[in-house]
Tab-separated table of C-alpha atoms and ligand atoms in Angstrom:
chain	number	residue	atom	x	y	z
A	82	UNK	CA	-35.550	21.370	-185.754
A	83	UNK	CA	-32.901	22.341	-183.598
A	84	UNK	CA	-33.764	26.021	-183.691
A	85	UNK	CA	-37.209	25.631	-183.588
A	86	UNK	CA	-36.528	23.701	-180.082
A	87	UNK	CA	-34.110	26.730	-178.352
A	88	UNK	CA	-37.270	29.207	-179.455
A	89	UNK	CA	-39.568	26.738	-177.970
A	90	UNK	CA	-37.285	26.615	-175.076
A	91	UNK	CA	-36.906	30.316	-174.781
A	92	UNK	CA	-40.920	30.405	-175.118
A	93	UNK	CA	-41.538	28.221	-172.469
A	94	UNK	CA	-39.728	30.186	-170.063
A	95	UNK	CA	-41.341	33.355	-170.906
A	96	UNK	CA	-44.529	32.114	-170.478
A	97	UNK	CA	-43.791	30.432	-166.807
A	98	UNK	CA	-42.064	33.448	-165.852
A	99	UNK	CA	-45.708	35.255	-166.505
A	100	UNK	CA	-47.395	32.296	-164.948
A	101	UNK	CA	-45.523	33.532	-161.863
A	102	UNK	CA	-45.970	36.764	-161.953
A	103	UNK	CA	-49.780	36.812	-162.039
A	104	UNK	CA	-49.907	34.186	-159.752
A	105	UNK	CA	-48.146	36.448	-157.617
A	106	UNK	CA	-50.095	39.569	-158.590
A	107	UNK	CA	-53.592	37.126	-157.701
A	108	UNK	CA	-52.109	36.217	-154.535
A	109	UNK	CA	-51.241	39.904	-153.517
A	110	UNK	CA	-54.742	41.335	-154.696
A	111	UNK	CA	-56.354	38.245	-153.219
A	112	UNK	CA	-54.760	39.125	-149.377
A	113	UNK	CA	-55.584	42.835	-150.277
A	114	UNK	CA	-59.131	41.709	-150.936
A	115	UNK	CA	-59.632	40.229	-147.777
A	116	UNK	CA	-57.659	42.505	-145.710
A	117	UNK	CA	-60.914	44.759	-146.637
A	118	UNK	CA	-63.409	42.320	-146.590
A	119	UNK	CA	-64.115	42.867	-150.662
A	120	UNK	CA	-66.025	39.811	-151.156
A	121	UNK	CA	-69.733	38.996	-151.569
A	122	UNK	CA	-72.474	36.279	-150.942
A	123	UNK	CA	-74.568	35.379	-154.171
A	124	UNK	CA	-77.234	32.905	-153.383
A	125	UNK	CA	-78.393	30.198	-156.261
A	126	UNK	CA	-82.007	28.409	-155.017
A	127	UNK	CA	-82.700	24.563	-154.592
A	128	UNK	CA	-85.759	23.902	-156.225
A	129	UNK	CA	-87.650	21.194	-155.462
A	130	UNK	CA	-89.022	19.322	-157.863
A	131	UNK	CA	-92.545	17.932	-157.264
A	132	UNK	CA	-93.983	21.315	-155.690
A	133	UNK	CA	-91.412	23.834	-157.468
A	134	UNK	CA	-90.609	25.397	-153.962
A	135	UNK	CA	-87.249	26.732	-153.044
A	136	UNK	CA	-86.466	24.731	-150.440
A	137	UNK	CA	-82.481	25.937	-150.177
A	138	UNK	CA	-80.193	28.257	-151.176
A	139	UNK	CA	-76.429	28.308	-152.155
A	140	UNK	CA	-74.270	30.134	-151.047
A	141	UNK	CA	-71.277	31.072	-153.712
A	142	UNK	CA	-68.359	33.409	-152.901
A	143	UNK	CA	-67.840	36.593	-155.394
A	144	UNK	CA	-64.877	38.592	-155.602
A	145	UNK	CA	-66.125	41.498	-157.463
A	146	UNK	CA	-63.360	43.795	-159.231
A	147	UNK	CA	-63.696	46.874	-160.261
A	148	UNK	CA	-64.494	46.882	-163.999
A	149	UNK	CA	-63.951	43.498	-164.640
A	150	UNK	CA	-66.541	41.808	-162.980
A	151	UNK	CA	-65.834	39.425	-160.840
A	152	UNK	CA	-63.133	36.843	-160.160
A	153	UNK	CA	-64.016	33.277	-160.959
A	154	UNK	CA	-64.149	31.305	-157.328
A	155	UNK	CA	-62.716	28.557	-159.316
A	156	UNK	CA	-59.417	30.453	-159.381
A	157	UNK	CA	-59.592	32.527	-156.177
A	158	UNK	CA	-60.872	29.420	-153.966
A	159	UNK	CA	-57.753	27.032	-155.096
A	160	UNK	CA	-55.594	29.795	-154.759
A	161	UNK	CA	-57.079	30.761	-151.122
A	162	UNK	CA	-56.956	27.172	-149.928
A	163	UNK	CA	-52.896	27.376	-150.985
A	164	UNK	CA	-52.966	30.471	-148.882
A	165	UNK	CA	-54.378	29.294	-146.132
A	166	UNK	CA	-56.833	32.143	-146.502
A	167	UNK	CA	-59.627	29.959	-147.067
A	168	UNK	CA	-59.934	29.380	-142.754
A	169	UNK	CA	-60.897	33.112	-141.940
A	170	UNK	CA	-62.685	33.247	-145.307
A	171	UNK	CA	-65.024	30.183	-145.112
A	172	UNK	CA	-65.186	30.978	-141.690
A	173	UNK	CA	-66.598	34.731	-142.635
A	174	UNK	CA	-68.695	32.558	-145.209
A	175	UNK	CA	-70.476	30.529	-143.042
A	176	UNK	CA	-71.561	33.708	-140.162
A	177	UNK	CA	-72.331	36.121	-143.451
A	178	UNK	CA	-74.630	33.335	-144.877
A	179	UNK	CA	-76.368	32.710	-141.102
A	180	UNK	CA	-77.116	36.157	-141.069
A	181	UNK	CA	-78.666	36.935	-144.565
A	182	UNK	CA	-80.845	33.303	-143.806
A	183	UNK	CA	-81.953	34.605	-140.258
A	184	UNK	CA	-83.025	37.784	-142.075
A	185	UNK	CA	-84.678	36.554	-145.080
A	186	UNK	CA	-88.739	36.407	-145.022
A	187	UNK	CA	-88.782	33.358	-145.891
A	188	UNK	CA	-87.770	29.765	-144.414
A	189	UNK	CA	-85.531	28.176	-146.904
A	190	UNK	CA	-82.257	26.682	-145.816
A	191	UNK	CA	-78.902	27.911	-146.740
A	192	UNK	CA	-76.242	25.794	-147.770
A	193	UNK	CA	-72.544	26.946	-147.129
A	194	UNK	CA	-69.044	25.228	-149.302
A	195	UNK	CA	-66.738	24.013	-146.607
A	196	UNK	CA	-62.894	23.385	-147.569
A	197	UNK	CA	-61.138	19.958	-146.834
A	198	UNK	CA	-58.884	22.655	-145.208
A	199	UNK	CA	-61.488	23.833	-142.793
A	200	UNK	CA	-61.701	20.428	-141.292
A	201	UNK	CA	-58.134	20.276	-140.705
A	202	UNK	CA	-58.949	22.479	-137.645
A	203	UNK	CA	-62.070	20.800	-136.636
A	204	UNK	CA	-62.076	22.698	-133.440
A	205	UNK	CA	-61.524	25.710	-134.903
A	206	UNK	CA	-64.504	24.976	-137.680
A	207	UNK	CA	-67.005	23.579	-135.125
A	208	UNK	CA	-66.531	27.153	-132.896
A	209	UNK	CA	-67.189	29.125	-136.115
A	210	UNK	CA	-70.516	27.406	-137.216
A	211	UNK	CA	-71.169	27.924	-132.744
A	212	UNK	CA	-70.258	31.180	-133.278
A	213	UNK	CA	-72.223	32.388	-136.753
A	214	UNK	CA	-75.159	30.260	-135.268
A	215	UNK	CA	-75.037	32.284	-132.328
A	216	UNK	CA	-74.921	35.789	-133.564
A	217	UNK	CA	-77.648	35.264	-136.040
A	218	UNK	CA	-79.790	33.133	-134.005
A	219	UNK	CA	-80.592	30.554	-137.500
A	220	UNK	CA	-82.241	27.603	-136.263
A	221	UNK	CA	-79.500	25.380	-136.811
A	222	UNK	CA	-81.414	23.037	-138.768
A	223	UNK	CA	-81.069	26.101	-141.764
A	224	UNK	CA	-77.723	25.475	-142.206
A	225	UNK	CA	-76.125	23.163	-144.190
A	226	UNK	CA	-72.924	22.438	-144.844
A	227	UNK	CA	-71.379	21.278	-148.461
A	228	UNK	CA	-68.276	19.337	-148.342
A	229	UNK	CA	-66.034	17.698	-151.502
A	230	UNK	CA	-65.212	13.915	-151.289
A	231	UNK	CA	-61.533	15.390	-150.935
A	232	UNK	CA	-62.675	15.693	-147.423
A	233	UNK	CA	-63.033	11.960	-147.228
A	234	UNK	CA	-59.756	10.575	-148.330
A	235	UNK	CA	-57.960	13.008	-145.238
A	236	UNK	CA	-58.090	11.609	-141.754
A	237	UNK	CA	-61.451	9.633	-141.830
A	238	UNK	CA	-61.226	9.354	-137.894
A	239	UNK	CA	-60.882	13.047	-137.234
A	240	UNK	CA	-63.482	13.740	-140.120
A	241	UNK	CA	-65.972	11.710	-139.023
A	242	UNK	CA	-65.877	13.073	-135.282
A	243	UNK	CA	-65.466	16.658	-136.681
A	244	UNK	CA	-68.820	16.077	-139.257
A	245	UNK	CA	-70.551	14.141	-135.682
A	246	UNK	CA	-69.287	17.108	-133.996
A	247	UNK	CA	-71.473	19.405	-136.663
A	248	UNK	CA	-74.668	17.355	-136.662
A	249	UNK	CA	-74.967	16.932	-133.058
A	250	UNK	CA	-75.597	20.984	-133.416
A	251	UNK	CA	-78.310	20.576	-135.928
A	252	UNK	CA	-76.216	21.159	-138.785
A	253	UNK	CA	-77.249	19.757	-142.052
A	254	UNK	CA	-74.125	18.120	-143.830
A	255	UNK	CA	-74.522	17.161	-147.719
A	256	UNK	CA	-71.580	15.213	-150.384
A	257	UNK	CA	-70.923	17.767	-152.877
A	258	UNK	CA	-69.863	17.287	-156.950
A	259	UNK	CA	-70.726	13.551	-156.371
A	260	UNK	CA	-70.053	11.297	-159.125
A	261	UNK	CA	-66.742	13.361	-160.093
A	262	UNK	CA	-63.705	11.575	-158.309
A	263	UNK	CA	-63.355	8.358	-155.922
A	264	UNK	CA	-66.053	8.592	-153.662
A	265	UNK	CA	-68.177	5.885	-153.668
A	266	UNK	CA	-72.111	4.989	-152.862
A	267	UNK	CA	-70.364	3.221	-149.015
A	268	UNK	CA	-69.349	6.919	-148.303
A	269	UNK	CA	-72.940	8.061	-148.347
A	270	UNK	CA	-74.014	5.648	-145.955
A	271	UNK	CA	-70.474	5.823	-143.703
A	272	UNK	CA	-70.369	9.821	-142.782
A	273	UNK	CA	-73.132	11.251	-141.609
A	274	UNK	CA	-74.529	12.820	-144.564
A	275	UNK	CA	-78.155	14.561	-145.403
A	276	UNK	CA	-77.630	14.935	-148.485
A	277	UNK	CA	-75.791	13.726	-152.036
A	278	UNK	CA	-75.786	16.686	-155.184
A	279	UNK	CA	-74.730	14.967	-158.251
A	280	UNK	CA	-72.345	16.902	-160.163
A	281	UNK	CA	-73.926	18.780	-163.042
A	282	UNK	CA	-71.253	16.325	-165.984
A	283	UNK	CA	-74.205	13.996	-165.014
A	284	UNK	CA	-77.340	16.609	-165.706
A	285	UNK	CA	-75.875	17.440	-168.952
A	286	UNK	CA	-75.428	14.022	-170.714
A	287	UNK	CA	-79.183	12.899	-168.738
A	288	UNK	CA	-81.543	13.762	-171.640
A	289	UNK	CA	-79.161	11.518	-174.159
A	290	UNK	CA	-77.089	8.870	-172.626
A	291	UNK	CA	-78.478	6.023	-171.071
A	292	UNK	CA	-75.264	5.459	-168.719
A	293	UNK	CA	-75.726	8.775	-166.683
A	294	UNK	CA	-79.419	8.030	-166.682
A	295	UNK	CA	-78.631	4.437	-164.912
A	296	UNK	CA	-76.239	5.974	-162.197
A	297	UNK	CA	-78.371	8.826	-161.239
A	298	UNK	CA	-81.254	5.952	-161.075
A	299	UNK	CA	-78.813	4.127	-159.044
A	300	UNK	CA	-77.604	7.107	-156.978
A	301	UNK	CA	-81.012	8.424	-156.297
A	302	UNK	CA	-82.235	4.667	-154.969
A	303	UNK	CA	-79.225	3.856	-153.226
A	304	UNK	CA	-79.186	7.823	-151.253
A	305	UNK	CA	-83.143	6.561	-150.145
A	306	UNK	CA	-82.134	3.926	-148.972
A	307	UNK	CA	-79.592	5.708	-146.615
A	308	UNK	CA	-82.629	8.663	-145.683
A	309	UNK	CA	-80.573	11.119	-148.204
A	310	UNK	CA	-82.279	13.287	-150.138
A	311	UNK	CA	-80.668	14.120	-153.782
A	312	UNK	CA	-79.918	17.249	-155.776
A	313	UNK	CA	-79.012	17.284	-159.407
A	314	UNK	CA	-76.801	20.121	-159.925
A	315	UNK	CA	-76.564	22.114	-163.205
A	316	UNK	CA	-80.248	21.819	-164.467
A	317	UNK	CA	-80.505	24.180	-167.604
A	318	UNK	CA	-83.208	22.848	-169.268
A	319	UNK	CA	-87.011	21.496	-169.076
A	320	UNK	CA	-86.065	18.153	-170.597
A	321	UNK	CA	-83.379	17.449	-167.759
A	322	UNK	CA	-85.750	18.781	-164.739
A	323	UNK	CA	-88.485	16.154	-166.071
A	324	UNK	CA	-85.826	13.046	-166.727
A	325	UNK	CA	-83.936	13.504	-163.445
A	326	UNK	CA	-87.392	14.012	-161.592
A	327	UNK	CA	-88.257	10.583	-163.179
A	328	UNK	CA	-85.110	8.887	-162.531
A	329	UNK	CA	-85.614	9.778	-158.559
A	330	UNK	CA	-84.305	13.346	-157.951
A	331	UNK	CA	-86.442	15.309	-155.975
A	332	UNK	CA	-84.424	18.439	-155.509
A	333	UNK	CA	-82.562	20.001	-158.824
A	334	UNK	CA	-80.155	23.339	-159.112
A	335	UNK	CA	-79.372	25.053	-162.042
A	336	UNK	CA	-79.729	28.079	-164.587
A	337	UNK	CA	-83.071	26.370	-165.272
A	338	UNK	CA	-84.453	27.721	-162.399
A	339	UNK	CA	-81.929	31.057	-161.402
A	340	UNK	CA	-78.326	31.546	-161.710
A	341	UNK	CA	-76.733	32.604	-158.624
A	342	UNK	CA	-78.064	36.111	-157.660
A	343	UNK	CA	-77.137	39.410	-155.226
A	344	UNK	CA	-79.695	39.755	-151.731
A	345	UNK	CA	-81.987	41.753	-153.819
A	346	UNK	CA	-82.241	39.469	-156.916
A	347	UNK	CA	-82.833	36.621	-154.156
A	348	UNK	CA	-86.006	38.556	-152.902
A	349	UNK	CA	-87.178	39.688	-156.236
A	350	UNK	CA	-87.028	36.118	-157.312
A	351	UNK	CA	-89.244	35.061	-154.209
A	352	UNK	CA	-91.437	37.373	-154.399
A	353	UNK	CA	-92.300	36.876	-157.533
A	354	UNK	CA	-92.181	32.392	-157.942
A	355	UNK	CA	-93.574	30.999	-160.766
A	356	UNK	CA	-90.045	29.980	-162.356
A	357	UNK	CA	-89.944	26.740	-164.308
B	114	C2E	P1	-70.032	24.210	-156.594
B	114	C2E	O1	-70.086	24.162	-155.105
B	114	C2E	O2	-70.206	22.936	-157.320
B	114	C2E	O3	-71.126	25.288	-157.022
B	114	C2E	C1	-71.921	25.183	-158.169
B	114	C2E	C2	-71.313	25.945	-159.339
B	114	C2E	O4	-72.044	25.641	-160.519
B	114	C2E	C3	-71.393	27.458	-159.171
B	114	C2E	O5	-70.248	28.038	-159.794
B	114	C2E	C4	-72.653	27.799	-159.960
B	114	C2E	O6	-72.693	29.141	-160.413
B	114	C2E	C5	-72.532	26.834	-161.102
B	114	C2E	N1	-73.829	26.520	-161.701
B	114	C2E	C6	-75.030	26.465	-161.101
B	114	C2E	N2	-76.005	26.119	-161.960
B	114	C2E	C7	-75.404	25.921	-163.172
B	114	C2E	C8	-75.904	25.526	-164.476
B	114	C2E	O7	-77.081	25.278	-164.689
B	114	C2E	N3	-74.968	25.411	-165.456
B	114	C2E	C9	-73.644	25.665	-165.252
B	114	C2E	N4	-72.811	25.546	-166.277
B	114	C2E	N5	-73.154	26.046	-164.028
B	114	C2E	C10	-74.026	26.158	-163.001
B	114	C2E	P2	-69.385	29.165	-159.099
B	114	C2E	O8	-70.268	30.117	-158.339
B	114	C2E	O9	-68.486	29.725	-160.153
B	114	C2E	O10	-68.523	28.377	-158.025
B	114	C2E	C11	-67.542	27.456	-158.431
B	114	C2E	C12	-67.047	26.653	-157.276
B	114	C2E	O11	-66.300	27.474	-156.354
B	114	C2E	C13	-68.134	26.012	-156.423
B	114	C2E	O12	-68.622	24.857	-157.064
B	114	C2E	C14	-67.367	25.721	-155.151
B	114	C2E	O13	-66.622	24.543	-155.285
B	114	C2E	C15	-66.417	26.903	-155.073
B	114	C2E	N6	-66.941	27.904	-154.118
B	114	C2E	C16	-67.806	28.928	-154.324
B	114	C2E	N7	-68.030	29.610	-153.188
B	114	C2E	C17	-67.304	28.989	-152.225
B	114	C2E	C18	-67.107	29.212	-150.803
B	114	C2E	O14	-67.697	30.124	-150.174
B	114	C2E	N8	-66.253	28.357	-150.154
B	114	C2E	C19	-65.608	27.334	-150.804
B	114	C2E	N9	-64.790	26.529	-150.090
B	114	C2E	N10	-65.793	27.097	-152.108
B	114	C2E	C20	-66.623	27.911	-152.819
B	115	CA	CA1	-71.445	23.411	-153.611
B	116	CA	CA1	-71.276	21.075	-156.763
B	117	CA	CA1	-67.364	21.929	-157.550
């Protein structure tokens, strides 16, 4: 036994010692990345459900690498945030995704993730949705701005003036991944939100458990009563579309409809609708 712990011991270390190391090579490729701007918009539409229209789009960072694909933004977005990267990245988010909207030929808004981090600067956030508004000339009403409940458990003072700050420009503000953490159905009506998207742990279990079926029921009602509208995220299949719709929903997201696709899969899409 006693062995068997040193080589677990020696094991351990090994492995941590890695753990550093390609946390360290991530973080070095990561500030190479951005030093040349090597990252790309895909956009995933917001259906809605009643008419089928796209009424939105997402927009979700890629880090494309050569060969491999592309790099998760669930492990270059933590790791950015860390950084401190995420400011001139969300920043160059928000202006990219302005201008692709302004230029697409059609009307649908686009919705934008926004770090906790952002809003630590709100002055510095508020110039660059002034400033990407500006140079692509989006009605403002187009943009919309996703933001965690991680947000909410900050500085609610300075968040609250900083998310005032945003709507008083037209800017469209929606509760992102709700249902996942802490933040509860008195956030939705104390921040100035548009909109709620429950988190897609809820879509999955909707066709089979009666529980998530009763909160998105109870989401949905309560987010009317507050003049939110509600997206289910992570719609994959026909079943789901048709129970959330019944439960109250009237926008969904999900493979269902598209996974996330480049400028010219957007356009092929809507050019061609007919999707569910
Ligand atoms: P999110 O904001 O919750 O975005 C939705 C994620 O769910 C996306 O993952 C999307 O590809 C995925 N998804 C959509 N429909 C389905 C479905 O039907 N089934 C399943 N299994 N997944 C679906 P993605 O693109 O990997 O992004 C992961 C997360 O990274 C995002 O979660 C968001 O938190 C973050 N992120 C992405 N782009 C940005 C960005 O520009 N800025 C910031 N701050 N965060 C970003
Ligand atoms: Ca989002
Ligand atoms: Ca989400
Ligand atoms: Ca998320």
């Amino acid at each position: 036994a006693k062995s068997a712990g040193r080589n677990a011991a020696v094991l351990f270390t090994r492995e941590m010692a890695e753990g550093v190391h390609s946390r360290r090579t991530l973080e070095e490729n990561l500030r190479l990345a951005w030093r040349d701007r090597r990252f790309a918009l895909h956009y995933q539409p917001i259906v809605e459900l009643a008419s089928g229209r796209v009424v939105a789009c997402e927009a979700l960072m890629r880090w494309p690498v050569e060969g491999k694909g592309f790099v998760s933004p669930a492990e270059f977005i933590p790791l950015a945030e860390q950084m401190g990267l995420i400011v001139p990245m969300g920043a160059w988010a928000i202006r990219q995704a302005c201008l692709d909207a302004a230029a697409w030929p059609f009307d649908a808004d686009v919705a934008v993730n926004v770090s906790a981090i952002q809003f630590r600067d709100p002055d510095d956030l508020v110039r660059s949705v002034e400033i990407a508004l500006a140079d692509s000339g989006l009605d403002p009403a187009r943009l919309e701005l996703e933001v965690t409940e991680s947000l909410l458990i900050d500085d609610a003072d300075e968040t609250l003036a900083a998310m005032r700050r945003l709507r008083a420009l037209g800017v469209k503000l929606a509760l992102d991944d709700f249902g996942t953490g802490y933040a509860s159905i008195g956030y939705l009506a104390r921040y100035p939100f548009t909109k709620v998207k429950i988190d897609r742990s809820f879509a999955q279990l909707v066709a089979t458990d009666d529980t998530s079926r009763a909160i998105i029921e109870t989401i949905c009602a309560l987010a009317h009563r507050f003049d939110l509208t509600v997206v289910v995220e992570g719609i994959e299949t026909c079943t789901q579309a048709d129970e959330i719709a019944r439960l109250g929903a009237e926008f969904a997201q999900g493979y269902l409809f598209a996974k996330p696709l480049d400028g010219a899969g957007l356009q092929t899409l809507l050019a061609h609708p007919g999707l569910c």
